[in-house]
């Protein structure tokens, strides 16, 4: 009977899914290895600002990423815990407080020692993002399921939590954008009303950034975000976490949309430490 076959099939999928989430739950529940936590505390400056409960949740998500993703050194970089933990902990910041499938379109993270020269610089179409001009800091290729990062820039981005520049947050924001199958600067949102409000607010902010960039006016958001909606979301994410107070003051609507999506309020974190 067809109905039985469908029933068996969906039961099978359900069992696989349940097994995956049980495995993730047990990784999250395990104590985070101490030498990894020391790496996070030493390398990822923003970690110290998080509320204690968020720190624990972040480490749990980082643990899942470290177990599930393939971290690989490019030419000149031997993969080591310091590199993979620094990347996973920053990426995990984007997953707090939400149901997550852990960047499902991403399989491998390839890390070069320093900004590398891309050979694919002409291929701007087909879901390939290039950041910068000739020497690229990192890029995300939707179809190849790989993300390429430079360790120099990962490290520098993690060390300064106030400059609004963070390569890992930028690249993993692109991954969130891909999750719903479209690379349009809109990640998977909960409701139609939220999608409408997001499109309206981010659309206006992108236009404003374009006008300011054309006029040569100083902007809080990196003018690189004026490139297209996908870059705007990635740049806005960096600003949201790293220049939160200014973003909330100067672009309250945009701050509100990001706060609702990320379910976090970084402008309220560790204000004493600033
Ligand atoms: Zn980008």
Coordinates of C-alpha atoms and ligand atoms in Angstrom, one line a residue:
X1 CA 0.0 0.0 0.0
X2 CA 1.3 3.4 -0.9
X3 CA 0.1 4.9 2.3
X4 CA 2.3 2.3 4.2
X5 CA 5.3 3.1 2.1
X6 CA 5.0 6.8 2.7
X7 CA 4.4 6.1 6.4
X8 CA 7.6 4.0 6.6
X9 CA 9.6 6.6 4.7
X10 CA 8.5 9.5 6.9
X11 CA 9.1 7.4 10.1
X12 CA 12.6 6.7 8.8
X13 CA 13.3 10.4 8.3
X14 CA 11.8 11.2 11.7
X15 CA 14.2 8.6 13.3
X16 CA 17.2 10.1 11.6
X17 CA 16.2 13.6 12.7
X18 CA 15.5 12.5 16.3
X19 CA 18.9 10.8 16.4
X20 CA 20.6 14.0 15.1
X21 CA 19.0 16.2 17.7
X22 CA 19.7 13.7 20.5
X23 CA 23.3 13.7 19.5
X24 CA 23.5 17.5 19.5
X25 CA 21.8 17.6 22.8
X26 CA 24.3 15.3 24.4
X27 CA 27.2 17.4 23.0
X28 CA 25.7 20.5 24.3
X29 CA 25.2 18.9 27.7
X30 CA 28.8 17.8 28.0
X31 CA 31.2 20.1 29.9
X32 CA 33.1 22.2 27.4
X33 CA 36.7 21.2 27.4
X34 CA 38.7 23.5 29.6
X35 CA 41.6 24.1 27.2
X36 CA 39.0 25.1 24.5
X37 CA 37.3 27.5 26.9
X38 CA 40.7 29.1 27.6
X39 CA 41.0 29.7 23.8
X40 CA 37.6 31.3 23.7
X41 CA 38.4 33.6 26.7
X42 CA 41.8 34.6 25.2
X43 CA 40.8 35.0 21.6
X44 CA 37.1 36.0 21.4
X45 CA 36.8 39.3 23.2
X46 CA 33.0 39.6 22.9
X47 CA 32.5 36.4 25.0
X48 CA 33.3 38.3 28.2
X49 CA 30.4 40.6 27.7
X50 CA 27.7 38.0 27.4
X51 CA 25.4 37.1 30.3
X52 CA 26.6 33.9 31.9
X53 CA 23.7 31.8 30.6
X54 CA 24.4 33.0 27.1
X55 CA 28.1 32.1 27.5
X56 CA 27.1 28.5 28.4
X57 CA 24.7 28.3 25.5
X58 CA 27.3 29.7 23.1
X59 CA 29.9 27.1 24.2
X60 CA 27.3 24.3 23.7
X61 CA 26.6 25.5 20.1
X62 CA 30.3 25.9 19.5
X63 CA 30.7 22.3 20.6
X64 CA 28.2 21.1 18.0
X65 CA 29.8 23.1 15.3
X66 CA 33.2 21.6 16.2
X67 CA 31.8 18.1 16.1
X68 CA 29.8 18.5 12.9
X69 CA 31.8 20.8 10.6
X70 CA 35.0 19.9 8.8
X71 CA 37.8 22.4 9.6
X72 CA 40.7 22.3 7.2
X73 CA 43.9 24.3 6.8
X74 CA 44.6 25.8 3.4
X75 CA 48.2 26.0 2.0
X76 CA 50.5 27.2 4.8
X77 CA 48.1 26.6 7.7
X78 CA 48.0 23.4 9.8
X79 CA 44.6 23.2 11.4
X80 CA 44.7 23.4 15.2
X81 CA 42.3 23.8 18.1
X82 CA 43.1 27.5 18.5
X83 CA 41.9 28.2 15.0
X84 CA 38.8 26.0 14.9
X85 CA 37.6 27.0 18.4
X86 CA 38.1 30.7 17.7
X87 CA 35.9 30.4 14.5
X88 CA 33.3 28.1 16.0
X89 CA 32.8 30.3 19.1
X90 CA 32.1 33.4 17.1
X91 CA 29.8 31.6 14.7
X92 CA 27.9 30.2 17.7
X93 CA 27.1 33.8 18.8
X94 CA 24.7 34.0 15.8
X95 CA 22.7 30.9 17.0
X96 CA 21.8 31.9 20.6
X97 CA 18.1 31.7 21.7
X98 CA 16.8 30.3 18.4
X99 CA 16.0 26.9 17.1
X100 CA 18.8 26.1 14.8
X101 CA 20.0 23.5 12.4
X102 CA 23.6 24.7 12.7
X103 CA 24.2 26.3 9.3
X104 CA 22.9 23.2 7.4
X105 CA 24.3 24.3 4.0
X106 CA 27.8 24.5 5.3
X107 CA 30.1 21.4 5.4
X108 CA 33.7 22.7 5.4
X109 CA 35.5 25.7 6.7
X110 CA 38.9 26.2 5.0
X111 CA 41.3 28.5 6.7
X112 CA 44.3 30.2 5.0
X113 CA 47.0 31.8 7.1
X114 CA 46.5 35.2 5.7
X115 CA 44.4 37.2 3.2
X116 CA 44.6 35.2 0.0
X117 CA 44.4 36.0 -3.6
X118 CA 41.3 34.6 -5.2
X119 CA 41.4 32.9 -8.5
X120 CA 37.7 33.1 -8.8
X121 CA 37.5 36.8 -8.6
X122 CA 35.7 37.1 -11.9
X123 CA 32.9 34.7 -10.8
X124 CA 30.6 37.0 -9.0
X125 CA 27.5 35.1 -10.1
X126 CA 26.2 31.8 -9.1
X127 CA 26.2 32.3 -5.3
X128 CA 29.9 33.1 -4.9
X129 CA 30.6 36.0 -2.6
X130 CA 33.8 37.8 -2.8
X131 CA 34.9 40.2 -0.1
X132 CA 37.3 43.0 -0.9
X133 CA 39.0 43.4 -4.2
X134 CA 42.0 41.3 -5.1
X135 CA 43.2 40.0 -1.8
X136 CA 40.1 38.4 -0.3
X137 CA 39.5 38.0 3.4
X138 CA 37.0 35.3 3.0
X139 CA 34.1 34.2 0.9
X140 CA 31.2 31.9 1.0
X141 CA 30.2 29.7 -1.8
X142 CA 26.7 28.6 -1.4
X143 CA 26.8 25.7 -3.8
X144 CA 30.2 24.3 -2.7
X145 CA 29.1 24.1 1.0
X146 CA 32.5 25.6 1.9
X147 CA 33.5 28.8 3.6
X148 CA 37.0 30.2 3.1
X149 CA 38.5 32.4 5.8
X150 CA 41.9 34.0 6.5
X151 CA 43.2 33.3 10.0
X152 CA 44.8 36.8 10.3
X153 CA 41.5 38.4 9.8
X154 CA 39.6 35.9 12.0
X155 CA 42.0 36.7 14.8
X156 CA 41.9 40.5 14.3
X157 CA 38.1 40.5 14.1
X158 CA 37.8 38.5 17.3
X159 CA 40.3 40.6 19.2
X160 CA 38.5 43.9 18.7
X161 CA 34.8 43.7 19.7
X162 CA 34.2 47.4 19.1
X163 CA 35.3 48.2 15.6
X164 CA 32.3 46.9 13.8
X165 CA 34.4 44.5 11.7
X166 CA 34.2 40.8 12.2
X167 CA 34.9 38.4 9.4
X168 CA 33.4 35.4 11.0
X169 CA 30.1 37.1 11.9
X170 CA 30.0 38.5 8.4
X171 CA 30.5 35.1 6.7
X172 CA 28.2 33.2 9.0
X173 CA 25.5 35.8 8.5
X174 CA 25.6 34.9 4.8
X175 CA 25.1 31.3 5.8
X176 CA 22.0 32.3 7.8
X177 CA 20.8 34.2 4.7
X178 CA 21.2 31.0 2.6
X179 CA 19.2 28.8 4.9
X180 CA 15.8 29.6 3.4
X181 CA 17.2 28.9 -0.1
X182 CA 17.4 32.6 -1.2
X183 CA 20.4 34.8 -0.9
X184 CA 18.5 38.0 -0.6
X185 CA 19.5 39.6 2.7
X186 CA 16.5 38.0 4.5
X187 CA 17.2 35.0 6.7
X188 CA 14.4 32.6 7.7
X189 CA 11.9 34.8 9.7
X190 CA 9.1 33.5 11.9
X191 CA 6.0 35.3 10.5
X192 CA 4.8 37.1 7.4
X193 CA 4.5 40.3 9.3
X194 CA 8.1 40.0 10.4
X195 CA 9.2 39.5 6.7
X196 CA 7.3 42.6 5.7
X197 CA 8.7 44.7 8.4
X198 CA 12.2 43.4 7.7
X199 CA 11.9 44.1 4.0
X200 CA 10.6 47.7 4.6
X201 CA 13.2 48.7 7.3
X202 CA 16.2 47.1 5.7
X203 CA 15.2 48.3 2.2
X204 CA 15.1 51.9 3.4
X205 CA 18.4 51.5 5.4
X206 CA 20.1 50.1 2.3
X207 CA 18.9 53.0 0.2
X208 CA 20.1 55.5 2.9
X209 CA 23.5 53.8 3.0
X210 CA 23.8 54.0 -0.8
X211 CA 23.0 57.7 -0.8
X212 CA 25.5 58.4 2.0
X213 CA 28.2 56.3 0.3
X214 CA 27.6 58.1 -3.0
X215 CA 27.8 61.5 -1.3
X216 CA 31.0 60.4 0.6
X217 CA 29.3 61.0 3.9
X218 CA 30.7 59.1 6.9
X219 CA 28.5 56.1 7.9
X220 CA 28.3 53.8 10.9
X221 CA 27.6 50.9 8.7
X222 CA 30.5 49.9 6.4
X223 CA 29.7 51.3 2.9
X224 CA 30.5 47.8 1.6
X225 CA 27.0 46.9 2.8
X226 CA 25.6 49.2 0.0
X227 CA 26.7 46.5 -2.5
X228 CA 23.4 44.5 -2.4
X229 CA 20.9 43.2 0.2
X230 CA 23.0 40.2 1.1
X231 CA 26.0 42.3 1.9
X232 CA 23.8 44.7 3.8
X233 CA 22.6 42.0 6.1
X234 CA 26.1 40.7 6.7
X235 CA 27.5 44.2 7.4
X236 CA 24.5 45.1 9.6
X237 CA 25.2 41.9 11.6
X238 CA 28.8 43.0 12.3
X239 CA 27.6 46.4 13.4
X240 CA 24.8 45.0 15.5
X241 CA 27.2 42.9 17.6
X242 CA 30.2 45.2 17.6
X243 CA 28.8 48.8 17.6
X244 CA 25.4 48.0 19.2
X245 CA 24.9 51.1 21.3
X246 CA 25.6 53.4 18.3
X247 CA 23.4 51.3 16.0
X248 CA 20.5 51.5 18.5
X249 CA 20.9 55.3 18.7
X250 CA 21.4 56.1 15.1
X251 CA 19.4 53.3 13.4
X252 CA 16.8 52.2 16.0
X253 CA 14.5 50.6 13.4
X254 CA 17.3 48.5 12.0
X255 CA 18.5 47.6 15.5
X256 CA 15.0 46.5 16.3
X257 CA 14.7 44.1 13.3
X258 CA 18.1 42.6 14.1
X259 CA 17.2 42.3 17.8
X260 CA 14.0 40.5 16.9
X261 CA 15.7 38.1 14.6
X262 CA 18.8 37.3 16.7
X263 CA 16.8 37.5 20.0
X264 CA 19.6 39.3 21.6
X265 CA 20.2 42.8 22.8
X266 CA 24.0 43.5 22.6
X267 CA 23.5 47.2 23.4
X268 CA 22.6 46.1 26.9
X269 CA 25.6 43.8 27.5
X270 CA 28.5 44.5 29.8
X271 CA 28.1 48.2 29.6
X272 CA 30.4 48.6 32.6
X273 CA 33.2 47.0 30.5
X274 CA 33.0 49.6 27.7
Ligands
LIG1 ZN1 29.9 39.4 2.3

